[in-house]
XYZ file of C-alpha atoms in Angstrom:
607
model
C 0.000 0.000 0.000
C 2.782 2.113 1.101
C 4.518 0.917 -2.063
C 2.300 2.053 -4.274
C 1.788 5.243 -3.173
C 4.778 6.112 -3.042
C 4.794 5.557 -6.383
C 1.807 7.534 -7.446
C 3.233 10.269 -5.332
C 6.724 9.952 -7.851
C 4.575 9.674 -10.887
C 2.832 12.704 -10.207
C 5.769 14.851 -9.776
C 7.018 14.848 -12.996
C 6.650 17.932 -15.190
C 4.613 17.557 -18.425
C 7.176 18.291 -21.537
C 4.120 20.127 -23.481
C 2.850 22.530 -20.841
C 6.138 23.674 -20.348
C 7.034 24.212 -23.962
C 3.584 26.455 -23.791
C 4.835 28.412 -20.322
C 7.754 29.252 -22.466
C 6.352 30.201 -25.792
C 3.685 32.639 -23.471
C 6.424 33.921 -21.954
C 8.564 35.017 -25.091
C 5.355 36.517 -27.035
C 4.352 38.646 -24.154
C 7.874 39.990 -23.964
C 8.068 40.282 -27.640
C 5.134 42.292 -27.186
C 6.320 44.140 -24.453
C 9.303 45.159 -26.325
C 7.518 46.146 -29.312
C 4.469 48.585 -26.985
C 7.918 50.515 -25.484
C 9.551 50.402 -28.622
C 6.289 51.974 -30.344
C 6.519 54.511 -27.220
C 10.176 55.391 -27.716
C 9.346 55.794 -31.231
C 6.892 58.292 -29.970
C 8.863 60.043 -27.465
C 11.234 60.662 -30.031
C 8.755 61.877 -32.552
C 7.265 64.707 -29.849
C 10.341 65.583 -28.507
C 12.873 65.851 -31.163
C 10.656 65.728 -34.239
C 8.065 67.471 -33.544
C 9.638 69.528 -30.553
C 9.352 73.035 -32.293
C 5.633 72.926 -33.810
C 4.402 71.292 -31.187
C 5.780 74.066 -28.180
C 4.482 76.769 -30.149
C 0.858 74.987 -30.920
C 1.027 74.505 -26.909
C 2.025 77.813 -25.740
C -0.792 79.099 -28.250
C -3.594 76.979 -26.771
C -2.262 78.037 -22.798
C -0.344 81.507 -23.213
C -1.386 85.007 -23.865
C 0.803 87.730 -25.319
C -0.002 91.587 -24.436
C 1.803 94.803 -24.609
C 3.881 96.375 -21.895
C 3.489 99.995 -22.567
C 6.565 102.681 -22.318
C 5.650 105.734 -20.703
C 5.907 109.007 -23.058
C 7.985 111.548 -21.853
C 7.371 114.420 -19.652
C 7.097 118.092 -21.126
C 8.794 120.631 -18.845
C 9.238 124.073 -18.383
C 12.324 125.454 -17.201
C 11.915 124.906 -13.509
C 10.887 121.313 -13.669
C 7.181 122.098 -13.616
C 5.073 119.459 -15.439
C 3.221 121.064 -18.622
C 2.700 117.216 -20.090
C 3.124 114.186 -18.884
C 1.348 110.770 -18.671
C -0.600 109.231 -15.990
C -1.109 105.372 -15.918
C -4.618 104.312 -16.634
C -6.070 101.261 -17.204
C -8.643 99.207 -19.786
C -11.147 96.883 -18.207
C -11.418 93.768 -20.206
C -13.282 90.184 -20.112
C -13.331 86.928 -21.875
C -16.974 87.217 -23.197
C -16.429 82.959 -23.951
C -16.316 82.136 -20.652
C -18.520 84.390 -18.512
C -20.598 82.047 -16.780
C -21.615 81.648 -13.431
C -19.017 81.106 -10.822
C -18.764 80.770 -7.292
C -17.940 83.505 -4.506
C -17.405 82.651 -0.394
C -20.039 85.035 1.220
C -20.263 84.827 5.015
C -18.145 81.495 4.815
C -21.034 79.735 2.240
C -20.250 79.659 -1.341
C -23.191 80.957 -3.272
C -23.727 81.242 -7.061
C -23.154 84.443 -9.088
C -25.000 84.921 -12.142
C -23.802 86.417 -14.927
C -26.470 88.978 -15.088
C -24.930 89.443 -10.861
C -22.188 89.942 -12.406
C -22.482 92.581 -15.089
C -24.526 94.690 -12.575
C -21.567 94.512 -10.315
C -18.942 95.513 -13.257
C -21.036 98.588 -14.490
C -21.848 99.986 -10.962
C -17.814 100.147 -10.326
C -17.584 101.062 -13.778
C -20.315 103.493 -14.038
C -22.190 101.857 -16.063
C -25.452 99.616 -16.326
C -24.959 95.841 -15.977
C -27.289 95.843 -19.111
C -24.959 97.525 -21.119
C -22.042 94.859 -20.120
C -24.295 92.091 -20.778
C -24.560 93.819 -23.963
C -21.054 93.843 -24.930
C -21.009 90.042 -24.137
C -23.520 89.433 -25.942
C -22.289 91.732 -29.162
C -18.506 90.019 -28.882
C -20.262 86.285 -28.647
C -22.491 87.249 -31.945
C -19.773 88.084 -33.819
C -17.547 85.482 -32.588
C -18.673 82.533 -30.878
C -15.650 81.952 -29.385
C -15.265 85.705 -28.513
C -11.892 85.686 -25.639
C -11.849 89.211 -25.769
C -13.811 92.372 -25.113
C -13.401 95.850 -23.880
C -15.427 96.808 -20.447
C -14.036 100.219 -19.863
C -11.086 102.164 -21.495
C -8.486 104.521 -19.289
C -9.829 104.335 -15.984
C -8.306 105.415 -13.328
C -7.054 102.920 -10.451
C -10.311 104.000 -7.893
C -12.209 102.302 -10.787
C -9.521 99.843 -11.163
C -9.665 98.527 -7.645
C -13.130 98.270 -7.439
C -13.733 96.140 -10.830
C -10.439 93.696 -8.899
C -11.991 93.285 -5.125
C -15.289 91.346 -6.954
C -13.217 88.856 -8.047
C -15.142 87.843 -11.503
C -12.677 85.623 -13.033
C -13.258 86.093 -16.898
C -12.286 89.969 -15.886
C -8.779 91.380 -16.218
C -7.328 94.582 -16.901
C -4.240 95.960 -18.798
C -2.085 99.036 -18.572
C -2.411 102.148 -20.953
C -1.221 105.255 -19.925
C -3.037 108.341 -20.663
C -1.789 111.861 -21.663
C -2.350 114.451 -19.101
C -1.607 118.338 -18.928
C -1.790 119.712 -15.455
C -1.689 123.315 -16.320
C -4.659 123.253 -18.475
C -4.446 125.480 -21.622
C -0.971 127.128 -19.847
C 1.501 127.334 -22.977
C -1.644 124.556 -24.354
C -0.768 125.622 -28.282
C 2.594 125.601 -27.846
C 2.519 121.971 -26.281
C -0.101 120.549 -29.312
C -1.753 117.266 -28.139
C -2.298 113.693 -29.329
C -4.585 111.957 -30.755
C -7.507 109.438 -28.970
C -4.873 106.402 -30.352
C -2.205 108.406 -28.902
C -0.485 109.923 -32.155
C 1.386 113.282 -31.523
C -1.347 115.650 -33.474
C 0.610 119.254 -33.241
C 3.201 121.589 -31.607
C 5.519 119.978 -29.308
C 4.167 116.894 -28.774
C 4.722 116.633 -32.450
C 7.624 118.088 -33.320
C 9.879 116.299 -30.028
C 8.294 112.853 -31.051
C 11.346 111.875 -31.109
C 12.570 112.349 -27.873
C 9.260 111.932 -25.929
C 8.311 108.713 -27.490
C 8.546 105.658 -25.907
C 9.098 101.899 -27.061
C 6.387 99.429 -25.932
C 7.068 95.855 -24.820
C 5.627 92.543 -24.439
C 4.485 90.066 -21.557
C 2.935 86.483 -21.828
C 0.826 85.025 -19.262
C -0.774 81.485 -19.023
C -4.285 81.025 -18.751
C -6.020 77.298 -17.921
C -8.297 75.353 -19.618
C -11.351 77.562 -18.603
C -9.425 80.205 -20.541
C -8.740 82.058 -16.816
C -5.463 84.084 -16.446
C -3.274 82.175 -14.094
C -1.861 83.788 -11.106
C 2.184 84.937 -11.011
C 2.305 83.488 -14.457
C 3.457 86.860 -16.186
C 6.991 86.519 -18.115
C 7.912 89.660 -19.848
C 9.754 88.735 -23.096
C 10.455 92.565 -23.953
C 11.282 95.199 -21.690
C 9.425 98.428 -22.516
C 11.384 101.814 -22.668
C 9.968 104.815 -21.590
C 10.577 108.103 -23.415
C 12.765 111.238 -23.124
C 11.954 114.202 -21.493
C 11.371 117.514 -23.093
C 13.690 120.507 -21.102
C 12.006 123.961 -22.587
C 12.605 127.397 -21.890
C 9.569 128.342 -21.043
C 8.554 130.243 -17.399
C 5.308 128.261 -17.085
C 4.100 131.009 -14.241
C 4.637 134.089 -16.552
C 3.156 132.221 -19.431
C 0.051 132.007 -17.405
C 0.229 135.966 -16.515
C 0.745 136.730 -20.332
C -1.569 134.647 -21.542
C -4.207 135.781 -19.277
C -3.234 139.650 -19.762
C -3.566 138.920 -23.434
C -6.520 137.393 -23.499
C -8.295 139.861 -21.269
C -6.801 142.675 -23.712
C -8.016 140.581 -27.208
C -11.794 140.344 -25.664
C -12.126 144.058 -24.569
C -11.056 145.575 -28.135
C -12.975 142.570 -30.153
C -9.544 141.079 -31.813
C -9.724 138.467 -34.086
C -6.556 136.342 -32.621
C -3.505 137.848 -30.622
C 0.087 136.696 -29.753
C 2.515 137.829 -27.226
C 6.763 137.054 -27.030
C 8.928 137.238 -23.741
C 12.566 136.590 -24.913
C 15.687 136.518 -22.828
C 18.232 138.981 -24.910
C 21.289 137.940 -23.793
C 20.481 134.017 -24.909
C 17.357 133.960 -26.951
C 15.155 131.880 -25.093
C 11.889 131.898 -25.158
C 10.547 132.687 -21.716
C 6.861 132.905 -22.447
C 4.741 132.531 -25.755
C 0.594 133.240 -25.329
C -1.292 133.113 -27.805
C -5.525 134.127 -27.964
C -7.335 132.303 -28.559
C -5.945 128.923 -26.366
C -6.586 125.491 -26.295
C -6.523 123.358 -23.037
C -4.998 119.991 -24.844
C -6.792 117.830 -22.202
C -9.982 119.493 -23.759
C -9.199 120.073 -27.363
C -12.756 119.976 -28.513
C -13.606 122.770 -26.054
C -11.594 125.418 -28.864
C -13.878 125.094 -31.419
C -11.943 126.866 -34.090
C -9.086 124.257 -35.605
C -7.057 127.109 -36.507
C -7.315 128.468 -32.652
C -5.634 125.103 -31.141
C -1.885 126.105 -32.971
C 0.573 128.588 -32.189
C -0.116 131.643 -34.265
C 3.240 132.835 -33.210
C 5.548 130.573 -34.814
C 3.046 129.807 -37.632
C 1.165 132.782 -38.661
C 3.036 135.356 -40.301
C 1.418 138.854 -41.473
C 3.015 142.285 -42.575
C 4.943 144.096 -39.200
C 4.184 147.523 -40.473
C 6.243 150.102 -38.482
C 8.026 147.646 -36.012
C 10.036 146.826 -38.943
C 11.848 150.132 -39.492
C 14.105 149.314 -36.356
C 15.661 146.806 -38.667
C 15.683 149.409 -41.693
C 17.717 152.092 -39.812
C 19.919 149.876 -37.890
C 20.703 148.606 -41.291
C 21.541 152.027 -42.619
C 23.498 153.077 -39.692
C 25.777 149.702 -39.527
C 26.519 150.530 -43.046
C 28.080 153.681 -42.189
C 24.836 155.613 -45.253
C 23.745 157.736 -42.217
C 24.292 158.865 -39.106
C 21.776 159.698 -36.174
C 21.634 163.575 -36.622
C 21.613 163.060 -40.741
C 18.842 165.123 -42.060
C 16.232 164.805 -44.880
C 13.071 166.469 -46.182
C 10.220 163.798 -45.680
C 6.569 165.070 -47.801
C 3.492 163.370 -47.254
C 3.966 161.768 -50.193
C 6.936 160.793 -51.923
C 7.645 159.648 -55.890
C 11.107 158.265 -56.476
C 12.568 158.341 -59.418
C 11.772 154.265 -59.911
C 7.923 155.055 -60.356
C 7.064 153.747 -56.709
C 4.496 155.590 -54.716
C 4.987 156.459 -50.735
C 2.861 157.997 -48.642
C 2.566 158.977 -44.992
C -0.080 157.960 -42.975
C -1.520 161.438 -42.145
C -1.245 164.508 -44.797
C 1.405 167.148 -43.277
C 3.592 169.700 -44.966
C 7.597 168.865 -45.819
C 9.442 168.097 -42.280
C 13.080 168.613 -42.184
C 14.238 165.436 -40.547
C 17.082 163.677 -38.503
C 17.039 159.816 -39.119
C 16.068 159.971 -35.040
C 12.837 162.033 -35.847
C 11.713 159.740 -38.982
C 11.475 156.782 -36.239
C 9.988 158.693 -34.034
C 7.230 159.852 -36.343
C 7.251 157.575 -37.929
C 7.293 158.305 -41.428
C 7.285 156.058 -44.452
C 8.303 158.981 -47.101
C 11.076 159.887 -44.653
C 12.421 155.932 -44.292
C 12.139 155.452 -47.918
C 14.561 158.288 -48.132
C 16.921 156.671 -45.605
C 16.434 153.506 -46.680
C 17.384 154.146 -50.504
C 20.710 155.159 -49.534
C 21.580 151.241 -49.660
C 20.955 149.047 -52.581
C 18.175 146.648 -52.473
C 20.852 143.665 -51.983
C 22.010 144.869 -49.248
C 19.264 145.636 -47.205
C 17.888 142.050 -48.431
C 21.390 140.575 -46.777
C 20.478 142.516 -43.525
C 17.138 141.711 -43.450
C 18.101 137.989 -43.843
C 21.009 138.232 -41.183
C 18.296 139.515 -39.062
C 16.328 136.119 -39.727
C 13.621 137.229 -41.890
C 12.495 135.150 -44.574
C 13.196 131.718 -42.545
C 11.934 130.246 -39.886
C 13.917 130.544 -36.086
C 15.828 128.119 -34.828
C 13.104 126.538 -32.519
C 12.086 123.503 -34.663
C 8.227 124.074 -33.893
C 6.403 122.415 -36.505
C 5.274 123.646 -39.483
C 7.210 127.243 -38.191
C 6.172 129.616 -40.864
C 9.565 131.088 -41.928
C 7.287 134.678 -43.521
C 7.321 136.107 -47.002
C 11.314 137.571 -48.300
C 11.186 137.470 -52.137
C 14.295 137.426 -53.642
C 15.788 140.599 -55.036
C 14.893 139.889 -58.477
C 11.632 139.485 -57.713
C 10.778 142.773 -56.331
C 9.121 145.238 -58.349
C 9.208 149.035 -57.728
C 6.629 149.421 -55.042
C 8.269 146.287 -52.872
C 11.805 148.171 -52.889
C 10.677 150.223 -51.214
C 7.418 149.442 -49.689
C 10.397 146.887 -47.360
C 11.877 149.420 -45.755
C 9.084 150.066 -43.744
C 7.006 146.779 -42.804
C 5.121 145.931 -45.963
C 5.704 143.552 -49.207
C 7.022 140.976 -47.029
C 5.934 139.231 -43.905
C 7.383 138.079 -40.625
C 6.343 136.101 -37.215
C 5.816 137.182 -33.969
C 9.133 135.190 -32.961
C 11.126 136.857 -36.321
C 9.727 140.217 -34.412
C 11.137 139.607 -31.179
C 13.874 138.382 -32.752
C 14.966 141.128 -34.394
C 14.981 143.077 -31.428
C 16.887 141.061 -29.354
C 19.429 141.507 -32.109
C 19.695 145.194 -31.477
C 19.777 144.999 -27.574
C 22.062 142.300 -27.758
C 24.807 144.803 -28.795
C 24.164 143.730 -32.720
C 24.217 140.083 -31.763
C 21.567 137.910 -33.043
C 21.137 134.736 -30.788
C 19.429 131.588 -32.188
C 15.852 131.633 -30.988
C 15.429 128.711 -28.749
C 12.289 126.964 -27.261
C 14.272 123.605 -25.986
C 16.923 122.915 -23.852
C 17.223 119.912 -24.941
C 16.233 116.418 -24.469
C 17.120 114.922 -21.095
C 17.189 110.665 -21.458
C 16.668 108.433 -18.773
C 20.286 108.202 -17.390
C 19.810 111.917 -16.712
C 22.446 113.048 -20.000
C 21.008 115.903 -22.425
C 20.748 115.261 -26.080
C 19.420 116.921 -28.493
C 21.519 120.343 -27.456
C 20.519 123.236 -29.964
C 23.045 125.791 -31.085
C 23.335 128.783 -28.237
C 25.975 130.576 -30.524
C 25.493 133.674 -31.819
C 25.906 135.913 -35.130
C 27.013 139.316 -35.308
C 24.357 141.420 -37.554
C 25.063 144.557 -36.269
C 28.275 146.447 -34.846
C 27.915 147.658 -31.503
C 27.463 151.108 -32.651
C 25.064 151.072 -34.578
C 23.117 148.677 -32.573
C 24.042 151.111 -29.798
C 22.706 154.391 -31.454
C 19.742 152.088 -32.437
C 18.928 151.563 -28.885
C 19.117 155.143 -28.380
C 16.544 156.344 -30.879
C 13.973 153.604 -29.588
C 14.239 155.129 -26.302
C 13.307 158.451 -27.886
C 10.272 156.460 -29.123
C 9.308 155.343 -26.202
C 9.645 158.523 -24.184
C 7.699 160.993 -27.334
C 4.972 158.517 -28.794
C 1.587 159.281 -28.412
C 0.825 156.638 -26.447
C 3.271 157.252 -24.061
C 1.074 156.967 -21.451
C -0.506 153.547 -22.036
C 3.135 151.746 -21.709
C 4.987 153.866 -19.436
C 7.017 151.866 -16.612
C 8.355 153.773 -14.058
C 12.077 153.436 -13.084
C 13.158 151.528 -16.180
C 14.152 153.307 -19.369
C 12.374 151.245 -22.170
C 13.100 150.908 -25.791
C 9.858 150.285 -27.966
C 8.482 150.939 -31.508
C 4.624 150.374 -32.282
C 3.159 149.219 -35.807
C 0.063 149.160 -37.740
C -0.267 146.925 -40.613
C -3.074 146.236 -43.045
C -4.729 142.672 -42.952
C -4.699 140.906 -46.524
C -8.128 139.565 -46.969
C -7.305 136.576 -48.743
C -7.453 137.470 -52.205
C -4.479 139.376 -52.899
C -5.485 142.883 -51.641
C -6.064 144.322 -48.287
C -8.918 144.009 -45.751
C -10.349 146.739 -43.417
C -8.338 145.150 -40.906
C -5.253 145.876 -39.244
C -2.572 144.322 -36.817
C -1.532 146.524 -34.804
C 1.414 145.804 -32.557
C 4.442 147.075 -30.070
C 7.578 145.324 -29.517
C 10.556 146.595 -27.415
C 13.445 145.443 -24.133
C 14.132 146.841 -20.499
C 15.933 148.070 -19.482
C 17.165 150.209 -22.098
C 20.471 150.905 -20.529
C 21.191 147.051 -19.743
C 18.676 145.369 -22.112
C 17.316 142.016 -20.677
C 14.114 141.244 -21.831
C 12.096 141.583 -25.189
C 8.206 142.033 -24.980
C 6.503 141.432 -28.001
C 2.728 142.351 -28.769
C 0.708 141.609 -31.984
C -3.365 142.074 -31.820
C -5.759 140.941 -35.237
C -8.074 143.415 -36.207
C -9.269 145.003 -32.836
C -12.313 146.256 -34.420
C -13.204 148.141 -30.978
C -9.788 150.113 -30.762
C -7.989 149.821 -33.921
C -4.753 151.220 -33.087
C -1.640 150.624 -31.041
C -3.459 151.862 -28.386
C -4.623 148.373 -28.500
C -1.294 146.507 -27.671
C 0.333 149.306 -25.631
C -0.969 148.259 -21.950
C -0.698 144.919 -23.018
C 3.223 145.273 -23.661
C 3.455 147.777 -20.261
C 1.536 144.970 -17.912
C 3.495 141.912 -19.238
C 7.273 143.906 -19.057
C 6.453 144.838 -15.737
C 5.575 142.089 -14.370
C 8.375 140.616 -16.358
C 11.142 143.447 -14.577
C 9.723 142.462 -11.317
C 9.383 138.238 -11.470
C 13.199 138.508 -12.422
C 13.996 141.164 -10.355
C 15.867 143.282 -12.880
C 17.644 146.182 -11.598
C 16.113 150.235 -11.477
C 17.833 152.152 -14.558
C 19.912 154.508 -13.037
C 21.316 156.767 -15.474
C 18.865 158.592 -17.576
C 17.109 158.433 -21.008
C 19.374 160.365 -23.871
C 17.718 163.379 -25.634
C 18.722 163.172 -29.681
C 17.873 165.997 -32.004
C 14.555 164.988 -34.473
C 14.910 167.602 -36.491
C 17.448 170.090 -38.467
């Protein structure tokens, strides 16, 4: 019994030769197939990441990242104390993903309740100031036109109050983005001489325009990631390109006696009824500009508010218009520096006068012959009697003055679209404009050419460039940009000199005397009345009437010039006189120039 189990036992313990042949073959095809699955996924790995590496990154940052701009900051507009007349303020656009404003949840009073989308739009429009009708709107008009609509606009330039408020409700298909704003702090203070941009932020006039290049900045770029419900994830901002912020603008300008010239010219321009009216404050011994007003202004955070395009430039680089009797300054100091005349040099000046070329002069007001020094035709003023001074040089040379003096091109400033005036050449003049030049007519000139000139001739003969800028200061504090500060004899000191002398008889006999006196300074000023062309090649009933002169006389420091449009209530210097008193006053005081002491000379007018 034993025996034979023992044998069963050995019988059944031996291994069957065909189930182990199957064990084996099992065993080899599932790690043939083994191999082949990871050698089908290496094949793949490989594929994605080497083959495919490149397409496939940028289809996946597409689907998960969002590029926007990183805007630069414009530059700053100055004046010459550091005060702010431009400069940018950051604002901000509200925007949403119109695709995926749905409901969402919100924690209030530790439950989590449902917000609506219609909760939600009243909640963006009463921080935004709006209705939550009108945002449900603008989902609704971004969806239409795109189903899968990922962007919309909320609110545009808002400040960070607004900002804030849209943030703390937490609506997740809301975001916002930068975009700063142009701002001018002074309102219309030096406004058309600063220009403005446009609504997409394009430099429209003035300098805004015409220092693009300086005050414009470079904008960059950030990506961020968003997840699959097309939400912006947070800290997931990489900037790829830094933004660089503009230059800023370094003028001349005294922004606080810009405001007390423009509002004495204004004030002046709306009692007498003038059309349009300019003013000039210019430093003689360098040229700068310290002030520049012009009537009517613009306020560039307002430009709509000036109605009148014309109105929102600056008439006194870019309107030009005959001088009239300002201009014969320039014609004697001409004669004199060529030695044709001197101050006691007499002539015989008639109302009217026919020289020998077939022009026709005539004084303002019929009077009997005068027997004339060159010092009494400027102080009457006489056009028969500067005609007869004026002939004594030949018509190139007083063009060469009148061009060393700047006429006939525009100053040095760079403002855009500077009218440079009316000089024909020579060759072009006929008989009348030979002479009709020598005392303010046939050609035309700015309100800067004005001052300019004047300057000259208190500058001891030296003509400085005209200058607006300092320059343009970059962001590691250097200045670039530098204009010119040398200057150009026109003149020898003389005859500048004598020049000086003869205004200051001006000032001290003309009739209105009265309306621009300053006490304690001796003042050197000429007045002018001009005819207004009316657009068709002849004159209108108009006239500009204007006064330009520097104090003090015996140390000249500042130039004042006035120029009013057709003042239809006072046409006459009378007009500009105060005008030019009140602004060089208050000029002589801001920079506390010093009393003349010695006094006015006393020049024979007559022989």
């Amino acid at each position: 019994m034993s025996v034979r189990n023992s044998s069963a036992r050995q019988t059944g313990a031996r291994t069957n030769p065909t189930n182990s042949r199957s064990s084996r073959r099992r065993t080899f095809f599932t790690l043939v197939v083994l191999f082949a699955v990871i050698g089908v996924f290496l094949v793949r790995l490989v594929d994605i990441q080497v083959v495919q590496a490149d397409s496939l990154t940028a289809d996946s940052v597409g689907n998960r990242s969002v590029g926007q701009v990183v805007y630069g900051s414009r530059g700053e507009i100055v004046d010459a104390n550091g005060v702010v007349l431009a400069g940018t303020v950051m604002r901000y656009n509200i925007t949403m993903s119109p695709v995926n404003a749905t409901p969402f949840k919100r924690t209030v009073d530790g439950k989590k309740v449902v917000i609506s989308v219609a909760e939600a739009a009243a909640e963006i429009g009463a921080a935004t100031g709006q209705t939550g009708d009108a945002i449900l709107l603008t989902i609704g008009a971004a969806l239409e036109a795109n189903a899968k609509a990922n962007f919309a606009y909320i609110a545009q330039k808002v400040d960070v109050d607004v900002l804030r408020a849209v943030q703390e409700l937490h609506i997740p298909w809301t975001y916002s983005e930068n975009s700063p704003s142009r701002v001018y702090p002074n309102g219309a203070v030096a406004g058309n001489m600063l220009g403005y941009l446009s609504g997409e932020g394009v430099p429209q006039a003035g300098l805004e325009s015409g220092q693009n290049t300086c005050l414009a900045s470079t904008n960059g770029s950030e990506t961020y990631e968003k997840g699959a419900d097309g939400v912006r994830i947070p800290g997931s901002s990489v900037t790829s390109t830094e933004a660089v912020d503009g230059g800023d603008v370094i003028t001349t300008i005294d922004s606080d006696l810009n405001w007390f010239v423009q509002q004495t010219l204004a004030a002046r321009a709306q009692e007498t009824g003038a059309a349009w009216a300019t003013a000039v404050v210019q430093d003689v011994k360098t040229g700068k500009l310290l002030a520049v007003a012009d009537y009517p202004s613009v306020d560039p955070n307002n430009v709509g508010g000036t109605k009148n395009p014309e109105d929102r430039g600056s008439r006194a680089f870019t309107q030009s218009f005959e001088p009239g009797s300002t201009f014969k300054a320039l014609t004697m100091a001409s004669v004199l520096d060529a030695g044709a005349a001197t101050l006691e040099t007499g002539i015989v000046a008639p109302y009217r006068y026919l020289p020998a070329n077939g022009a026709n002069i005539n004084d303002s007001h019929a009077h009997p012959d005068q027997h004339m020094t060159l010092t009494g035709v400027l102080i009457d003023s006489s056009n028969t009697g500067m005609s007869k001074f004026g002939e004594k040089l030949t018509d190139q040379q007083r063009y060469d003055y009148m061009t060393a003096f700047g006429v006939g091109t525009p100053t040095e400033t760079g403002f855009p679209r500077e009218d440079g005036g009316i000089l024909h050449p020579v060759a072009e003049w006929d008989n009348q404009t030979s002479y009709a030049t020598m005392f303010g007519q046939g050609l035309t000139t700015t309100a800067l050419q004005v001052a300019s000139i004047y300057q000259t001739i208190a500058n001891d003969g030296v003509r400085m460039p005209v200058q607006l800028v300092e320059g343009c200061r970059q962001a590691d504090g250097t200045m670039a940009n530098v204009p010119d500060q040398v200057g150009t004899r026109v003149l020898s000191e003389k005859a500048a000199q004598d020049t000086s002398d003869v205004l200051e008889m001006v000032y001290q006999k003309s009739w209105v005397q009265s309306k621009w006196n300053i006490p304690g300074y001796r003042v050197a000023a000429k007045t002018g009345t001009a005819q207004m062309p009316d657009g068709q090649g002849g004159y209108s009933n108009g006239y500009l009437v204007s006064v330009s002169g520097y104090a003090p006389a015996d140390d000249p420091q500042y130039v004042v010039s006035v120029s009013i449009a057709d003042p239809v209530k006072l046409n006459t210097s009378a007009a500009p006189a105060p005008v030019f008193q009140e602004i060089m006053s208050q000029v002589l005081k801001k920079y506390r120039a010093v009393p003349s002491g010695a006094t006015a000379p006393d020049l024979p007018s007559t022989w």
